Amino acid sequence: MASSTPTKRQRIVLIIDANGYIGNAVARAFVPEEITPIVGAIDDVCTQESILPQLPPCVNVVVSTSESWPDYEGHYHNVGALSQPWKFRDASGGPLLIFTSGCKDYGADPTHLLPSSSLDSEGIVHPAPKPHTEETPLNPLSFLRPRTELASQIHDRLGYPYSTALVRPINLYGRSGSYFGEWFDVFSAAVAEGRQVVVPSRSGEGRDICQGVHVDDCAEAYVALAERFFYPPDWPFIEIDNKLEWQTFNISSRGTEETVDGIVRALCDEYGVEYAAGIRFVKPEDSKEGENPWPSQLVVDYPQLIEDKKLRYLTGWSDRRPLFREAVGLYKRAYEAAREGGKGWESVKKTEEMPSSAD
C-alpha cells in the first residue's frame, strides 16, 4: 500500500496493494518521483487502526488493485472498510475510487478466433469475432465468481459519496509477467527436457485470440482515468456519457489479431524450437490426462477479444508498448530478471525502458 503526492497538480493518491503486480506499476505511473510506503495487513482488521493515522487527511484518488484467494469476499469487505469514504472526504466531496476486477469476468469465448478466409480442417469459414464490451453478460469461471459479482456491486456499495470506476484489465505481460509468464515457463521446460510443446487450442490450429496488454500501459490507463476525472475536456460527447463516474471500463490492447499461433511462432524463434516438429496443438477434448503442461488454463486455453473503445474515447489513452509477440525476447529477459529478484529487478527496469511502438 502506498500514498503518493504529485507536486505538479497537488493530487494525493492512495494505492491499495502497491507491492502487487498491477499496484506497483500504477504507483510508478502516478508519481515516479515520490511514493510514501504505508505498511500494514489489509486482512488483519485490527491493524487498520494503525494504518489510518499514517494516511494523509485528504485523498483525491483511491486505487484498489488488491485481491486475495480463496477468501476473496472477506478481503473485499476489508478493502471496503479501509476505503470508507468518510475517512478521506474533504470540502470537495468524496474522491475517485478506481476498483480493479478483470476481463475474465466475461468468460472465455470459443468464437474468438482469428477470422479465416478459407475452410479450416473441419470445413468451416470463421467470420470476424464479436468482441466483449462492457455490456457483455458476465460469465466467469466458478472460482472467479465471487470477484465478478462483488466487483460489479462496487457502484452500489461505495458509489456515494465516492465517484467509482470499475476497471477490467485483460491478461497482462511485461516485467514479472503475470499469467503470460507461463509462456516462458512452459517453453523453457520443454526445451530443457527435449520434448514437444503441447499447446491447448480450441481451434486445433492456434487461431485462438490471445490478447494481452503491457502492465505499464495498463497502469497508464488508471492515470488517464484520474486525469479525466479531475480535468474533463470542454468539448461535448456524442456517443457516450461525458462522466466516468459509476462506469465500467475494459483495459485492452490494439493486439486484436494476437493469436496463440503467432505467439508460439515468436517463441520458437526465441528458443530455437523447430515449429513443425516441436509444437503440437491439442483441442481440450483430445488432451490426454497429464499431458497439458500449462498451470493455470487462463492464458493459452482462454480465447478472448476485448474491446476498450469507451476508455480510449473518454480519456485519449492508448497502449504504446510492443505487443507480446513483437518483443518476446525482451519480455523473456525481463521476466527472468524479475524472477531472480534483487539485482535482477534493476535489470527488469533497464530492460523495460525501451522505445515505445508507434501510437
mmCIF file of C-alpha atoms in Angstrom:
data_model
loop_
_atom_site.group_PDB
_atom_site.id
_atom_site.type_symbol
_atom_site.label_atom_id
_atom_site.label_comp_id
_atom_site.label_asym_id
_atom_site.label_seq_id
_atom_site.Cartn_x
_atom_site.Cartn_y
_atom_site.Cartn_z
ATOM 1 C CA MET A 1 0.000 0.000 0.000
ATOM 2 C CA ALA A 2 1.330 3.463 -0.789
ATOM 3 C CA SER A 3 0.271 7.072 -0.824
ATOM 4 C CA SER A 4 1.689 9.474 -3.356
ATOM 5 C CA THR A 5 1.611 13.237 -3.699
ATOM 6 C CA PRO A 6 2.007 14.695 -7.199
ATOM 7 C CA THR A 7 3.794 18.026 -6.824
ATOM 8 C CA LYS A 8 2.584 19.421 -10.133
ATOM 9 C CA ARG A 9 -1.162 19.015 -9.669
ATOM 10 C CA GLN A 10 -1.276 18.592 -5.899
ATOM 11 C CA ARG A 11 -3.297 15.391 -6.047
ATOM 12 C CA ILE A 12 -2.950 12.664 -3.440
ATOM 13 C CA VAL A 13 -3.350 9.021 -4.426
ATOM 14 C CA LEU A 14 -3.821 6.033 -2.134
ATOM 15 C CA ILE A 15 -2.852 2.773 -3.848
ATOM 16 C CA ILE A 16 -4.004 -0.394 -2.130
ATOM 17 C CA ASP A 17 -1.579 -3.269 -2.792
ATOM 18 C CA ALA A 18 1.182 -1.082 -4.198
ATOM 19 C CA ASN A 19 3.586 -4.008 -3.841
ATOM 20 C CA GLY A 20 1.464 -6.125 -6.174
ATOM 21 C CA TYR A 21 1.954 -6.627 -9.897
ATOM 22 C CA ILE A 22 -0.602 -4.049 -11.051
ATOM 23 C CA GLY A 23 -0.374 -1.836 -7.965
ATOM 24 C CA ASN A 24 3.360 -1.345 -8.289
ATOM 25 C CA ALA A 25 3.005 -0.380 -11.938
ATOM 26 C CA VAL A 26 0.204 2.049 -11.052
ATOM 27 C CA ALA A 27 2.354 3.626 -8.333
ATOM 28 C CA ARG A 28 5.192 4.140 -10.811
ATOM 29 C CA ALA A 29 2.816 5.627 -13.362
ATOM 30 C CA PHE A 30 1.211 8.111 -10.966
ATOM 31 C CA VAL A 31 4.219 9.547 -9.221
ATOM 32 C CA PRO A 32 7.644 8.307 -10.253
ATOM 33 C CA GLU A 33 9.456 10.798 -8.043
ATOM 34 C CA GLU A 34 7.702 10.426 -4.682
ATOM 35 C CA ILE A 35 5.965 7.404 -3.134
ATOM 36 C CA THR A 36 5.470 7.086 0.607
ATOM 37 C CA PRO A 37 5.012 3.470 1.732
ATOM 38 C CA ILE A 38 2.414 2.572 4.357
ATOM 39 C CA VAL A 39 2.933 -0.879 5.834
ATOM 40 C CA GLY A 40 0.010 -2.951 7.024
ATOM 41 C CA ALA A 41 -2.016 -6.114 6.503
ATOM 42 C CA ILE A 42 -5.393 -5.321 4.956
ATOM 43 C CA ASP A 43 -6.934 -8.615 6.036
ATOM 44 C CA ASP A 44 -5.954 -8.033 9.664
ATOM 45 C CA VAL A 45 -8.738 -5.638 10.627
ATOM 46 C CA CYS A 46 -7.016 -4.740 13.886
ATOM 47 C CA THR A 47 -4.012 -3.338 12.044
ATOM 48 C CA GLN A 48 -6.231 -0.900 10.162
ATOM 49 C CA GLU A 49 -6.252 1.205 13.326
ATOM 50 C CA SER A 50 -2.507 1.640 12.880
ATOM 51 C CA ILE A 51 -2.761 2.197 9.120
ATOM 52 C CA LEU A 52 -5.302 5.016 9.178
ATOM 53 C CA PRO A 53 -3.174 7.505 11.168
ATOM 54 C CA GLN A 54 -0.460 7.138 8.520
ATOM 55 C CA LEU A 55 -2.789 8.315 5.767
ATOM 56 C CA PRO A 56 -2.965 11.974 4.740
ATOM 57 C CA PRO A 57 -6.135 13.807 5.825
ATOM 58 C CA CYS A 58 -7.320 14.267 2.245
ATOM 59 C CA VAL A 59 -7.101 11.693 -0.542
ATOM 60 C CA ASN A 60 -8.159 12.560 -4.081
ATOM 61 C CA VAL A 61 -7.897 9.118 -5.679
ATOM 62 C CA VAL A 62 -8.098 5.639 -4.173
ATOM 63 C CA VAL A 63 -6.876 2.828 -6.420
ATOM 64 C CA SER A 64 -7.629 -0.730 -5.339
ATOM 65 C CA THR A 65 -5.687 -3.423 -7.213
ATOM 66 C CA SER A 66 -5.837 -5.965 -4.416
ATOM 67 C CA GLU A 67 -7.424 -9.401 -4.228
ATOM 68 C CA SER A 68 -6.853 -12.453 -2.057
ATOM 69 C CA TRP A 69 -7.788 -16.081 -2.597
ATOM 70 C CA PRO A 70 -9.542 -18.273 -1.600
ATOM 71 C CA ASP A 71 -11.386 -15.763 0.629
ATOM 72 C CA TYR A 72 -11.968 -13.009 -1.912
ATOM 73 C CA GLU A 73 -15.197 -11.930 -0.224
ATOM 74 C CA GLY A 74 -13.563 -11.370 3.162
ATOM 75 C CA HIS A 75 -10.717 -9.467 1.545
ATOM 76 C CA TYR A 76 -13.186 -7.387 -0.477
ATOM 77 C CA HIS A 77 -15.002 -6.277 2.665
ATOM 78 C CA ASN A 78 -11.712 -5.451 4.403
ATOM 79 C CA VAL A 79 -10.650 -3.273 1.468
ATOM 80 C CA GLY A 80 -14.052 -1.593 1.629
ATOM 81 C CA ALA A 81 -13.620 -0.934 5.337
ATOM 82 C CA LEU A 82 -10.243 0.704 4.750
ATOM 83 C CA SER A 83 -11.680 2.731 1.884
ATOM 84 C CA GLN A 84 -14.702 4.101 3.732
ATOM 85 C CA PRO A 85 -15.269 7.482 2.093
ATOM 86 C CA TRP A 86 -15.862 9.495 5.245
ATOM 87 C CA LYS A 87 -12.232 8.820 6.201
ATOM 88 C CA PHE A 88 -10.984 10.692 3.142
ATOM 89 C CA ARG A 89 -13.697 13.229 2.418
ATOM 90 C CA ASP A 90 -12.727 16.851 2.019
ATOM 91 C CA ALA A 91 -14.569 20.034 1.122
ATOM 92 C CA SER A 92 -14.879 18.953 -2.499
ATOM 93 C CA GLY A 93 -16.638 15.690 -1.601
ATOM 94 C CA GLY A 94 -15.606 12.084 -1.910
ATOM 95 C CA PRO A 95 -12.621 11.024 -4.010
ATOM 96 C CA LEU A 96 -12.449 8.906 -7.120
ATOM 97 C CA LEU A 97 -12.282 5.169 -6.398
ATOM 98 C CA ILE A 98 -10.818 3.035 -9.196
ATOM 99 C CA PHE A 99 -11.580 -0.588 -8.356
ATOM 100 C CA THR A 100 -9.988 -3.493 -10.209
ATOM 101 C CA SER A 101 -11.583 -6.687 -11.432
ATOM 102 C CA GLY A 102 -10.651 -8.358 -14.736
ATOM 103 C CA CYS A 103 -11.823 -9.290 -18.220
ATOM 104 C CA LYS A 104 -12.122 -12.923 -17.168
ATOM 105 C CA ASP A 105 -15.437 -11.760 -15.718
ATOM 106 C CA TYR A 106 -16.821 -12.229 -19.238
ATOM 107 C CA GLY A 107 -15.510 -15.768 -19.591
ATOM 108 C CA ALA A 108 -13.687 -17.371 -22.499
ATOM 109 C CA ASP A 109 -15.402 -17.293 -25.879
ATOM 110 C CA PRO A 110 -14.754 -20.179 -28.303
ATOM 111 C CA THR A 111 -15.811 -17.934 -31.209
ATOM 112 C CA HIS A 112 -12.905 -15.564 -30.534
ATOM 113 C CA LEU A 113 -10.737 -16.938 -33.315
ATOM 114 C CA LEU A 114 -8.763 -15.119 -35.969
ATOM 115 C CA PRO A 115 -11.075 -14.821 -38.979
ATOM 116 C CA SER A 116 -10.331 -17.253 -41.798
ATOM 117 C CA SER A 117 -10.910 -16.602 -45.486
ATOM 118 C CA SER A 118 -10.758 -20.296 -46.362
ATOM 119 C CA LEU A 119 -12.123 -23.521 -44.937
ATOM 120 C CA ASP A 120 -10.431 -24.853 -41.813
ATOM 121 C CA SER A 121 -9.767 -28.530 -41.114
ATOM 122 C CA GLU A 122 -13.447 -29.067 -40.338
ATOM 123 C CA GLY A 123 -14.724 -27.225 -43.410
ATOM 124 C CA ILE A 124 -15.767 -24.064 -41.554
ATOM 125 C CA VAL A 125 -15.131 -20.459 -42.529
ATOM 126 C CA HIS A 126 -14.823 -18.323 -39.391
ATOM 127 C CA PRO A 127 -16.149 -14.737 -39.588
ATOM 128 C CA ALA A 128 -14.702 -11.852 -37.607
ATOM 129 C CA PRO A 129 -15.483 -12.427 -33.915
ATOM 130 C CA LYS A 130 -17.641 -10.080 -31.882
ATOM 131 C CA PRO A 131 -15.510 -8.659 -29.046
ATOM 132 C CA HIS A 132 -16.509 -8.485 -25.418
ATOM 133 C CA THR A 133 -17.557 -4.980 -24.373
ATOM 134 C CA GLU A 134 -18.594 -3.520 -21.041
ATOM 135 C CA GLU A 135 -22.156 -4.560 -21.910
ATOM 136 C CA THR A 136 -21.298 -8.237 -22.465
ATOM 137 C CA PRO A 137 -23.085 -10.545 -19.991
ATOM 138 C CA LEU A 138 -20.803 -11.791 -17.230
ATOM 139 C CA ASN A 139 -19.880 -15.468 -17.379
ATOM 140 C CA PRO A 140 -16.866 -16.173 -15.141
ATOM 141 C CA LEU A 141 -15.330 -19.469 -14.155
ATOM 142 C CA SER A 142 -16.857 -20.734 -10.921
ATOM 143 C CA PHE A 143 -13.829 -19.945 -8.766
ATOM 144 C CA LEU A 144 -13.774 -16.351 -10.067
ATOM 145 C CA ARG A 145 -17.476 -15.762 -9.459
ATOM 146 C CA PRO A 146 -17.019 -14.041 -6.046
ATOM 147 C CA ARG A 147 -14.757 -11.422 -7.620
ATOM 148 C CA THR A 148 -17.050 -10.901 -10.593
ATOM 149 C CA GLU A 149 -20.188 -10.490 -8.512
ATOM 150 C CA LEU A 150 -18.736 -8.362 -5.724
ATOM 151 C CA ALA A 151 -16.729 -6.082 -8.006
ATOM 152 C CA SER A 152 -19.865 -5.491 -10.063
ATOM 153 C CA GLN A 153 -21.564 -4.183 -6.907
ATOM 154 C CA ILE A 154 -18.916 -1.563 -6.196
ATOM 155 C CA HIS A 155 -21.004 1.292 -7.651
ATOM 156 C CA ASP A 156 -23.891 0.472 -5.311
ATOM 157 C CA ARG A 157 -21.761 -0.279 -2.246
ATOM 158 C CA LEU A 158 -19.344 2.669 -2.411
ATOM 159 C CA GLY A 159 -20.781 4.790 -5.217
ATOM 160 C CA TYR A 160 -21.813 7.580 -2.860
ATOM 161 C CA PRO A 161 -20.110 9.802 -1.911
ATOM 162 C CA TYR A 162 -17.293 8.092 -3.816
ATOM 163 C CA SER A 163 -17.109 8.521 -7.556
ATOM 164 C CA THR A 164 -16.469 4.918 -8.569
ATOM 165 C CA ALA A 165 -14.940 3.487 -11.722
ATOM 166 C CA LEU A 166 -14.634 -0.277 -12.184
ATOM 167 C CA VAL A 167 -11.809 -1.411 -14.461
ATOM 168 C CA ARG A 168 -11.411 -4.811 -16.088
ATOM 169 C CA PRO A 169 -7.886 -5.309 -17.493
ATOM 170 C CA ILE A 170 -7.215 -8.139 -19.908
ATOM 171 C CA ASN A 171 -4.272 -10.531 -19.313
ATOM 172 C CA LEU A 172 -1.070 -8.623 -18.605
ATOM 173 C CA TYR A 173 2.530 -9.131 -19.672
ATOM 174 C CA GLY A 174 5.827 -7.361 -19.070
ATOM 175 C CA ARG A 175 8.226 -7.253 -16.118
ATOM 176 C CA SER A 176 7.399 -10.212 -13.830
ATOM 177 C CA GLY A 177 4.900 -11.436 -16.378
ATOM 178 C CA SER A 178 1.639 -12.278 -14.592
ATOM 179 C CA TYR A 179 -0.098 -15.186 -16.341
ATOM 180 C CA PHE A 180 1.810 -14.525 -19.567
ATOM 181 C CA GLY A 181 4.904 -15.734 -17.729
ATOM 182 C CA GLU A 182 3.565 -19.236 -18.327
ATOM 183 C CA TRP A 183 4.654 -18.951 -21.947
ATOM 184 C CA PHE A 184 8.283 -18.732 -20.840
ATOM 185 C CA ASP A 185 7.971 -21.386 -18.136
ATOM 186 C CA VAL A 186 6.416 -23.950 -20.475
ATOM 187 C CA PHE A 187 8.818 -23.341 -23.359
ATOM 188 C CA SER A 188 11.870 -23.330 -21.080
ATOM 189 C CA ALA A 189 10.845 -26.638 -19.503
ATOM 190 C CA ALA A 190 10.131 -28.270 -22.875
ATOM 191 C CA VAL A 191 13.477 -27.195 -24.297
ATOM 192 C CA ALA A 192 15.335 -28.365 -21.187
ATOM 193 C CA GLU A 193 13.634 -31.767 -21.352
ATOM 194 C CA GLY A 194 13.896 -32.101 -25.126
ATOM 195 C CA ARG A 195 10.186 -32.667 -25.720
ATOM 196 C CA GLN A 196 7.396 -31.177 -27.791
ATOM 197 C CA VAL A 197 5.477 -28.179 -26.544
ATOM 198 C CA VAL A 198 1.839 -29.191 -26.134
ATOM 199 C CA VAL A 199 -0.366 -26.164 -26.791
ATOM 200 C CA PRO A 200 -4.105 -26.275 -25.999
ATOM 201 C CA SER A 201 -6.146 -24.722 -28.791
ATOM 202 C CA ARG A 202 -9.903 -24.737 -29.132
ATOM 203 C CA SER A 203 -9.476 -24.223 -32.866
ATOM 204 C CA GLY A 204 -6.930 -27.030 -33.037
ATOM 205 C CA GLU A 205 -4.562 -24.831 -35.021
ATOM 206 C CA GLY A 206 -3.707 -21.888 -32.779
ATOM 207 C CA ARG A 207 -6.124 -19.344 -34.256
ATOM 208 C CA ASP A 208 -7.451 -18.633 -30.774
ATOM 209 C CA ILE A 209 -7.099 -14.932 -29.944
ATOM 210 C CA CYS A 210 -4.658 -14.410 -27.062
ATOM 211 C CA GLN A 211 -4.857 -10.682 -26.412
ATOM 212 C CA GLY A 212 -2.776 -9.049 -23.707
ATOM 213 C CA VAL A 213 -1.659 -5.590 -22.634
ATOM 214 C CA HIS A 214 1.636 -4.480 -21.113
ATOM 215 C CA VAL A 215 1.334 -3.861 -17.375
ATOM 216 C CA ASP A 216 2.786 -0.351 -17.734
ATOM 217 C CA ASP A 217 0.265 0.530 -20.434
ATOM 218 C CA CYS A 218 -2.428 -0.791 -18.119
ATOM 219 C CA ALA A 219 -1.130 1.404 -15.297
ATOM 220 C CA GLU A 220 -1.230 4.461 -17.537
ATOM 221 C CA ALA A 221 -4.922 3.771 -18.128
ATOM 222 C CA TYR A 222 -5.527 4.278 -14.388
ATOM 223 C CA VAL A 223 -3.714 7.611 -14.587
ATOM 224 C CA ALA A 224 -5.738 8.597 -17.655
ATOM 225 C CA LEU A 225 -8.984 7.909 -15.797
ATOM 226 C CA ALA A 226 -7.872 10.033 -12.852
ATOM 227 C CA GLU A 227 -6.761 12.870 -15.137
ATOM 228 C CA ARG A 228 -10.066 12.725 -16.983
ATOM 229 C CA PHE A 229 -11.948 12.863 -13.671
ATOM 230 C CA PHE A 230 -10.160 15.996 -12.465
ATOM 231 C CA TYR A 231 -9.732 17.749 -15.804
ATOM 232 C CA PRO A 232 -12.711 16.941 -18.036
ATOM 233 C CA PRO A 233 -12.488 18.270 -21.592
ATOM 234 C CA ASP A 234 -14.607 21.206 -22.664
ATOM 235 C CA TRP A 235 -15.934 19.514 -25.799
ATOM 236 C CA PRO A 236 -19.283 17.710 -25.939
ATOM 237 C CA PHE A 237 -19.538 13.941 -26.070
ATOM 238 C CA ILE A 238 -21.814 12.399 -28.633
ATOM 239 C CA GLU A 239 -21.638 8.609 -28.383
ATOM 240 C CA ILE A 240 -21.009 8.067 -24.675
ATOM 241 C CA ASP A 241 -21.771 9.763 -21.385
ATOM 242 C CA ASN A 242 -19.330 12.542 -20.563
ATOM 243 C CA LYS A 243 -18.868 11.375 -16.982
ATOM 244 C CA LEU A 244 -16.718 8.426 -15.996
ATOM 245 C CA GLU A 245 -18.263 8.092 -12.533
ATOM 246 C CA TRP A 246 -20.145 4.850 -11.889
ATOM 247 C CA GLN A 247 -18.995 3.358 -15.159
ATOM 248 C CA THR A 248 -17.060 0.228 -16.070
ATOM 249 C CA PHE A 249 -14.031 0.275 -18.363
ATOM 250 C CA ASN A 250 -12.238 -2.535 -20.129
ATOM 251 C CA ILE A 251 -8.465 -2.147 -20.494
ATOM 252 C CA SER A 252 -7.209 -3.997 -23.536
ATOM 253 C CA SER A 253 -4.754 -3.506 -26.406
ATOM 254 C CA ARG A 254 -4.527 -2.986 -30.126
ATOM 255 C CA GLY A 255 -3.494 -6.644 -30.461
ATOM 256 C CA THR A 256 -6.839 -7.734 -31.850
ATOM 257 C CA GLU A 257 -5.112 -10.278 -34.096
ATOM 258 C CA GLU A 258 -2.671 -11.578 -31.488
ATOM 259 C CA THR A 259 -3.148 -15.351 -31.621
ATOM 260 C CA VAL A 260 -1.797 -18.404 -29.868
ATOM 261 C CA ASP A 261 -0.096 -19.479 -33.093
ATOM 262 C CA GLY A 262 1.534 -16.093 -33.622
ATOM 263 C CA ILE A 263 2.973 -16.122 -30.107
ATOM 264 C CA VAL A 264 4.089 -19.744 -30.472
ATOM 265 C CA ARG A 265 5.998 -18.933 -33.661
ATOM 266 C CA ALA A 266 7.732 -15.979 -31.986
ATOM 267 C CA LEU A 267 8.724 -18.179 -29.039
ATOM 268 C CA CYS A 268 10.002 -20.893 -31.383
ATOM 269 C CA ASP A 269 12.366 -18.324 -32.897
ATOM 270 C CA GLU A 270 13.447 -17.176 -29.430
ATOM 271 C CA TYR A 271 14.063 -20.677 -28.022
ATOM 272 C CA GLY A 272 15.347 -22.305 -31.208
ATOM 273 C CA VAL A 273 12.414 -24.718 -31.436
ATOM 274 C CA GLU A 274 11.509 -26.146 -34.844
ATOM 275 C CA TYR A 275 7.866 -25.216 -35.307
ATOM 276 C CA ALA A 276 6.770 -28.233 -37.366
ATOM 277 C CA ALA A 277 8.398 -30.852 -35.162
ATOM 278 C CA GLY A 278 8.405 -29.123 -31.783
ATOM 279 C CA ILE A 279 4.823 -27.857 -31.483
ATOM 280 C CA ARG A 280 1.623 -29.852 -31.133
ATOM 281 C CA PHE A 281 -1.741 -28.125 -30.924
ATOM 282 C CA VAL A 282 -4.314 -30.146 -28.998
ATOM 283 C CA LYS A 283 -8.021 -29.468 -28.644
ATOM 284 C CA PRO A 284 -9.116 -29.635 -24.988
ATOM 285 C CA GLU A 285 -11.392 -32.601 -25.649
ATOM 286 C CA ASP A 286 -8.484 -34.505 -27.221
ATOM 287 C CA SER A 287 -5.995 -33.809 -24.438
ATOM 288 C CA LYS A 288 -4.766 -36.847 -22.526
ATOM 289 C CA GLU A 289 -4.553 -36.869 -18.744
ATOM 290 C CA GLY A 290 -1.341 -35.285 -17.503
ATOM 291 C CA GLU A 291 -0.407 -34.058 -20.973
ATOM 292 C CA ASN A 292 -1.227 -30.370 -20.533
ATOM 293 C CA PRO A 293 1.805 -28.502 -19.090
ATOM 294 C CA TRP A 294 0.034 -25.170 -18.595
ATOM 295 C CA PRO A 295 -0.553 -24.464 -14.892
ATOM 296 C CA SER A 296 -3.467 -22.019 -14.886
ATOM 297 C CA GLN A 297 -5.544 -22.693 -18.021
ATOM 298 C CA LEU A 298 -6.186 -18.938 -18.086
ATOM 299 C CA VAL A 299 -3.919 -17.822 -20.938
ATOM 300 C CA VAL A 300 -3.500 -20.251 -23.819
ATOM 301 C CA ASP A 301 -6.825 -22.052 -23.499
ATOM 302 C CA TYR A 302 -8.800 -18.881 -22.793
ATOM 303 C CA PRO A 303 -9.676 -17.120 -26.059
ATOM 304 C CA GLN A 304 -10.862 -13.561 -25.563
ATOM 305 C CA LEU A 305 -11.153 -10.500 -27.758
ATOM 306 C CA ILE A 306 -11.784 -7.420 -25.620
ATOM 307 C CA GLU A 307 -12.903 -4.014 -26.827
ATOM 308 C CA ASP A 308 -11.917 -0.927 -24.820
ATOM 309 C CA LYS A 309 -13.295 1.743 -27.128
ATOM 310 C CA LYS A 310 -15.026 3.559 -24.259
ATOM 311 C CA LEU A 311 -11.779 4.030 -22.307
ATOM 312 C CA ARG A 312 -9.888 5.263 -25.356
ATOM 313 C CA TYR A 313 -12.636 7.645 -26.410
ATOM 314 C CA LEU A 314 -13.243 9.083 -22.967
ATOM 315 C CA THR A 315 -9.614 9.533 -21.874
ATOM 316 C CA GLY A 316 -7.466 9.530 -25.003
ATOM 317 C CA TRP A 317 -5.431 6.632 -23.575
ATOM 318 C CA SER A 318 -3.773 4.137 -25.902
ATOM 319 C CA ASP A 319 -1.371 1.243 -25.411
ATOM 320 C CA ARG A 320 2.154 2.078 -26.622
ATOM 321 C CA ARG A 321 4.446 -0.841 -25.785
ATOM 322 C CA PRO A 322 5.187 -3.570 -28.326
ATOM 323 C CA LEU A 323 2.762 -6.470 -28.389
ATOM 324 C CA PHE A 324 3.918 -9.646 -26.680
ATOM 325 C CA ARG A 325 4.956 -11.458 -29.865
ATOM 326 C CA GLU A 326 6.634 -8.323 -31.246
ATOM 327 C CA ALA A 327 9.226 -8.185 -28.448
ATOM 328 C CA VAL A 328 9.040 -11.641 -26.916
ATOM 329 C CA GLY A 329 12.814 -11.817 -26.383
ATOM 330 C CA LEU A 330 12.795 -8.545 -24.475
ATOM 331 C CA TYR A 331 9.913 -9.671 -22.273
ATOM 332 C CA LYS A 332 11.597 -13.030 -21.690
ATOM 333 C CA ARG A 333 14.744 -11.347 -20.363
ATOM 334 C CA ALA A 334 12.696 -9.014 -18.169
ATOM 335 C CA TYR A 335 10.705 -11.950 -16.800
ATOM 336 C CA GLU A 336 13.856 -13.904 -15.987
ATOM 337 C CA ALA A 337 15.402 -10.856 -14.305
ATOM 338 C CA ALA A 338 12.275 -10.307 -12.211
ATOM 339 C CA ARG A 339 12.343 -13.918 -11.035
ATOM 340 C CA GLU A 340 15.921 -13.509 -9.870
ATOM 341 C CA GLY A 341 14.961 -10.617 -7.590
ATOM 342 C CA GLY A 342 17.458 -8.214 -6.042
ATOM 343 C CA LYS A 343 19.796 -7.004 -8.764
ATOM 344 C CA GLY A 344 17.557 -8.779 -11.214
ATOM 345 C CA TRP A 345 14.874 -6.194 -10.549
ATOM 346 C CA GLU A 346 17.240 -3.448 -11.647
ATOM 347 C CA SER A 347 17.717 -5.408 -14.859
ATOM 348 C CA VAL A 348 13.958 -5.501 -15.297
ATOM 349 C CA LYS A 349 13.714 -1.740 -15.056
ATOM 350 C CA LYS A 350 16.572 -1.237 -17.512
ATOM 351 C CA THR A 351 15.260 -3.903 -19.860
ATOM 352 C CA GLU A 352 11.773 -2.450 -19.998
ATOM 353 C CA GLU A 353 12.960 1.135 -20.520
ATOM 354 C CA MET A 354 12.625 0.929 -24.264
ATOM 355 C CA PRO A 355 11.248 2.965 -27.123
ATOM 356 C CA SER A 356 7.510 2.519 -27.487
ATOM 357 C CA SER A 357 5.969 1.259 -30.693
ATOM 358 C CA ALA A 358 4.083 3.670 -32.883
ATOM 359 C CA ASP A 359 0.912 5.038 -31.344
#
